[in-house]
Amino acid sequence: MHSRSQLLSDVPAELREDLETRIDIIEHKLKYVTDKPTVAIVESLEPFRLASVDGELLNLAGGTAIKAEDAALWNDVKTIDPEILIFAIKGNSIPQTLSEVFEKVPMDIMGDLFAMKSNRVFIVESESFYNVTGEKLVDHLELVAEIINPKQFYFGFEGNGWVKL
């Protein structure tokens, strides 16, 4: 697992304590949560590709990552049947991703997914999702924790950082 010093290595000392406190809050609220839902994060629709996610960071936010190499096609996603599906299309805003999802995603497969049936499909602002470090990394953790565990967390990212499909 990442140590605090690794996660916050590029953060000035005066900000580090506040960021560590924010991470502590996430860890504390999830300490006794044993159900870590499976999460698939789509980073590209053409060609279809799942994001290579840092499994430890996703675990810290309360989820279990589906590895990019486990799903090369939509049918693989259907077989894996994630509990949560996140569309984080690189370079896209939420409206751009929303438009692409309706144009390019096979809705017959989407309709069969547990994530879709349980209303746990999300669109995220890619800017807050990739290549994040330091303070932005803690924002990213909070955003993902809010998506995965909405009963435990409200950080105010809904509408700005993410929306439900």
mmCIF file of C-alpha atoms in Angstrom, residues 6-161:
data_model
loop_
_atom_site.group_PDB
_atom_site.id
_atom_site.type_symbol
_atom_site.label_atom_id
_atom_site.label_comp_id
_atom_site.label_asym_id
_atom_site.label_seq_id
_atom_site.Cartn_x
_atom_site.Cartn_y
_atom_site.Cartn_z
ATOM 1 C CA GLN A 6 4.529 8.529 -1.214
ATOM 2 C CA LEU A 7 1.003 9.863 -1.724
ATOM 3 C CA LEU A 8 1.897 13.344 -0.576
ATOM 4 C CA SER A 9 5.559 13.488 -1.637
ATOM 5 C CA ASP A 10 5.147 16.535 -3.888
ATOM 6 C CA VAL A 11 3.025 18.516 -1.411
ATOM 7 C CA PRO A 12 4.523 21.450 0.508
ATOM 8 C CA ALA A 13 4.844 20.727 4.236
ATOM 9 C CA GLU A 14 2.316 23.436 5.167
ATOM 10 C CA LEU A 15 -0.433 21.636 3.205
ATOM 11 C CA ARG A 16 0.508 18.081 4.142
ATOM 12 C CA GLU A 17 -1.216 17.981 7.557
ATOM 13 C CA ASP A 18 -4.572 19.067 6.126
ATOM 14 C CA LEU A 19 -4.336 16.488 3.332
ATOM 15 C CA GLU A 20 -3.383 13.739 5.778
ATOM 16 C CA THR A 21 -6.445 14.648 7.865
ATOM 17 C CA ARG A 22 -8.657 14.338 4.776
ATOM 18 C CA ILE A 23 -7.202 10.881 4.026
ATOM 19 C CA ASP A 24 -7.698 9.896 7.697
ATOM 20 C CA ILE A 25 -11.408 10.757 7.413
ATOM 21 C CA ILE A 26 -11.818 8.439 4.423
ATOM 22 C CA GLU A 27 -9.906 5.617 6.113
ATOM 23 C CA HIS A 28 -11.820 6.048 9.377
ATOM 24 C CA LYS A 29 -15.268 6.006 7.746
ATOM 25 C CA LEU A 30 -14.383 2.897 5.722
ATOM 26 C CA LYS A 31 -12.548 1.066 8.508
ATOM 27 C CA TYR A 32 -15.358 -1.400 9.119
ATOM 28 C CA VAL A 33 -16.776 -1.484 5.582
ATOM 29 C CA THR A 34 -15.971 -4.965 4.319
ATOM 30 C CA ASP A 35 -18.014 -4.854 1.118
ATOM 31 C CA LYS A 36 -15.735 -3.250 -1.468
ATOM 32 C CA PRO A 37 -17.765 -3.244 -4.705
ATOM 33 C CA THR A 38 -16.105 -4.073 -8.010
ATOM 34 C CA VAL A 39 -15.460 -0.977 -10.101
ATOM 35 C CA ALA A 40 -14.784 -0.817 -13.845
ATOM 36 C CA ILE A 41 -13.475 2.492 -15.173
ATOM 37 C CA VAL A 42 -13.763 3.065 -18.924
ATOM 38 C CA GLU A 43 -11.119 5.478 -20.241
ATOM 39 C CA SER A 44 -11.780 5.097 -23.977
ATOM 40 C CA LEU A 45 -14.743 4.031 -26.097
ATOM 41 C CA GLU A 46 -12.981 3.852 -29.479
ATOM 42 C CA PRO A 47 -11.064 1.700 -29.094
ATOM 43 C CA PHE A 48 -12.734 0.307 -25.985
ATOM 44 C CA ARG A 49 -10.324 0.342 -23.056
ATOM 45 C CA LEU A 50 -10.582 0.173 -19.288
ATOM 46 C CA ALA A 51 -8.326 2.461 -17.292
ATOM 47 C CA SER A 52 -5.219 1.074 -15.654
ATOM 48 C CA VAL A 53 -6.225 1.981 -12.132
ATOM 49 C CA ASP A 54 -4.073 2.009 -9.030
ATOM 50 C CA GLY A 55 -5.858 -0.786 -7.163
ATOM 51 C CA GLU A 56 -4.536 0.391 -3.794
ATOM 52 C CA LEU A 57 -5.924 3.882 -4.270
ATOM 53 C CA LEU A 58 -9.289 2.510 -5.384
ATOM 54 C CA ASN A 59 -9.264 0.219 -2.354
ATOM 55 C CA LEU A 60 -8.564 3.213 -0.104
ATOM 56 C CA ALA A 61 -11.652 4.870 -1.622
ATOM 57 C CA GLY A 62 -13.713 1.758 -0.836
ATOM 58 C CA GLY A 63 -13.728 -0.227 -4.088
ATOM 59 C CA THR A 64 -12.116 -3.173 -5.819
ATOM 60 C CA ALA A 65 -10.579 -2.416 -9.203
ATOM 61 C CA ILE A 66 -11.301 -4.445 -12.291
ATOM 62 C CA LYS A 67 -7.984 -4.613 -14.087
ATOM 63 C CA ALA A 68 -7.716 -3.220 -17.599
ATOM 64 C CA GLU A 69 -6.272 -6.492 -18.883
ATOM 65 C CA ASP A 70 -9.354 -8.398 -17.675
ATOM 66 C CA ALA A 71 -11.712 -6.649 -20.099
ATOM 67 C CA ALA A 72 -10.713 -5.951 -23.701
ATOM 68 C CA LEU A 73 -14.278 -5.893 -25.053
ATOM 69 C CA TRP A 74 -17.759 -4.937 -23.887
ATOM 70 C CA ASN A 75 -18.589 -8.641 -23.665
ATOM 71 C CA ASP A 76 -15.780 -9.025 -21.100
ATOM 72 C CA VAL A 77 -17.369 -6.268 -19.021
ATOM 73 C CA LYS A 78 -20.681 -8.124 -19.293
ATOM 74 C CA THR A 79 -19.003 -11.322 -18.072
ATOM 75 C CA ILE A 80 -17.286 -9.553 -15.156
ATOM 76 C CA ASP A 81 -20.501 -7.609 -14.407
ATOM 77 C CA PRO A 82 -19.102 -4.803 -12.220
ATOM 78 C CA GLU A 83 -21.127 -3.389 -9.358
ATOM 79 C CA ILE A 84 -20.079 0.137 -10.350
ATOM 80 C CA LEU A 85 -19.255 1.422 -13.842
ATOM 81 C CA ILE A 86 -17.474 4.750 -14.262
ATOM 82 C CA PHE A 87 -16.973 6.462 -17.608
ATOM 83 C CA ALA A 88 -13.856 8.632 -17.331
ATOM 84 C CA ILE A 89 -13.060 9.277 -20.992
ATOM 85 C CA LYS A 90 -9.644 10.921 -21.233
ATOM 86 C CA GLY A 91 -9.813 14.520 -22.375
ATOM 87 C CA ASN A 92 -13.604 14.729 -22.145
ATOM 88 C CA SER A 93 -15.923 16.898 -20.123
ATOM 89 C CA ILE A 94 -19.021 15.321 -18.577
ATOM 90 C CA PRO A 95 -21.335 16.466 -21.447
ATOM 91 C CA GLN A 96 -18.879 15.150 -24.092
ATOM 92 C CA THR A 97 -18.658 11.770 -22.363
ATOM 93 C CA LEU A 98 -22.426 11.589 -21.934
ATOM 94 C CA SER A 99 -22.887 12.158 -25.658
ATOM 95 C CA GLU A 100 -20.261 9.519 -26.545
ATOM 96 C CA VAL A 101 -21.780 6.949 -24.196
ATOM 97 C CA PHE A 102 -25.157 7.205 -25.928
ATOM 98 C CA GLU A 103 -23.535 7.061 -29.379
ATOM 99 C CA LYS A 104 -20.946 4.327 -28.884
ATOM 100 C CA VAL A 105 -21.886 2.026 -25.998
ATOM 101 C CA PRO A 106 -23.901 -1.103 -26.856
ATOM 102 C CA MET A 107 -27.031 -0.418 -24.825
ATOM 103 C CA ASP A 108 -28.160 -4.060 -24.974
ATOM 104 C CA ILE A 109 -25.040 -4.986 -22.983
ATOM 105 C CA MET A 110 -25.326 -1.940 -20.704
ATOM 106 C CA GLY A 111 -28.900 -2.840 -19.850
ATOM 107 C CA ASP A 112 -27.809 -6.269 -18.614
ATOM 108 C CA LEU A 113 -25.093 -4.978 -16.282
ATOM 109 C CA PHE A 114 -25.602 -5.075 -12.527
ATOM 110 C CA ALA A 115 -24.238 -1.505 -12.344
ATOM 111 C CA MET A 116 -26.948 -0.295 -14.742
ATOM 112 C CA LYS A 117 -29.744 -2.235 -13.049
ATOM 113 C CA SER A 118 -28.715 -0.849 -9.646
ATOM 114 C CA ASN A 119 -28.315 2.732 -10.953
ATOM 115 C CA ARG A 120 -24.560 2.823 -10.277
ATOM 116 C CA VAL A 121 -23.218 4.064 -13.619
ATOM 117 C CA PHE A 122 -21.342 7.352 -13.451
ATOM 118 C CA ILE A 123 -19.749 9.899 -15.760
ATOM 119 C CA VAL A 124 -16.750 11.788 -14.369
ATOM 120 C CA GLU A 125 -14.880 14.894 -15.427
ATOM 121 C CA SER A 126 -11.642 13.414 -16.775
ATOM 122 C CA GLU A 127 -9.564 16.398 -15.654
ATOM 123 C CA SER A 128 -10.140 15.436 -12.010
ATOM 124 C CA PHE A 129 -9.458 11.780 -12.710
ATOM 125 C CA TYR A 130 -6.109 11.354 -14.453
ATOM 126 C CA ASN A 131 -2.546 12.432 -13.701
ATOM 127 C CA VAL A 132 -3.477 13.723 -10.281
ATOM 128 C CA THR A 133 -0.875 14.237 -7.563
ATOM 129 C CA GLY A 134 -0.647 15.881 -4.177
ATOM 130 C CA GLU A 135 -3.693 17.940 -3.258
ATOM 131 C CA LYS A 136 -5.494 16.891 -6.463
ATOM 132 C CA LEU A 137 -4.866 13.253 -5.512
ATOM 133 C CA VAL A 138 -6.779 13.742 -2.259
ATOM 134 C CA ASP A 139 -9.609 15.445 -4.220
ATOM 135 C CA HIS A 140 -9.599 12.405 -6.527
ATOM 136 C CA LEU A 141 -9.816 10.023 -3.534
ATOM 137 C CA GLU A 142 -12.740 11.984 -2.120
ATOM 138 C CA LEU A 143 -14.538 12.049 -5.483
ATOM 139 C CA VAL A 144 -14.181 8.280 -5.934
ATOM 140 C CA ALA A 145 -15.113 7.569 -2.303
ATOM 141 C CA GLU A 146 -18.247 9.707 -2.780
ATOM 142 C CA ILE A 147 -19.240 7.674 -5.856
ATOM 143 C CA ILE A 148 -18.555 4.281 -4.268
ATOM 144 C CA ASN A 149 -19.951 5.019 -0.792
ATOM 145 C CA PRO A 150 -22.582 7.766 -1.097
ATOM 146 C CA LYS A 151 -24.045 6.953 2.339
ATOM 147 C CA GLN A 152 -20.708 7.564 4.052
ATOM 148 C CA PHE A 153 -19.426 10.540 2.051
ATOM 149 C CA TYR A 154 -20.547 13.874 0.722
ATOM 150 C CA PHE A 155 -17.700 16.029 -0.538
ATOM 151 C CA GLY A 156 -19.747 18.093 -2.998
ATOM 152 C CA PHE A 157 -18.370 16.678 -6.266
ATOM 153 C CA GLU A 158 -21.750 15.563 -7.626
ATOM 154 C CA GLY A 159 -22.709 17.698 -10.608
ATOM 155 C CA ASN A 160 -19.222 19.133 -11.035
ATOM 156 C CA GLY A 161 -16.860 16.164 -10.791
#
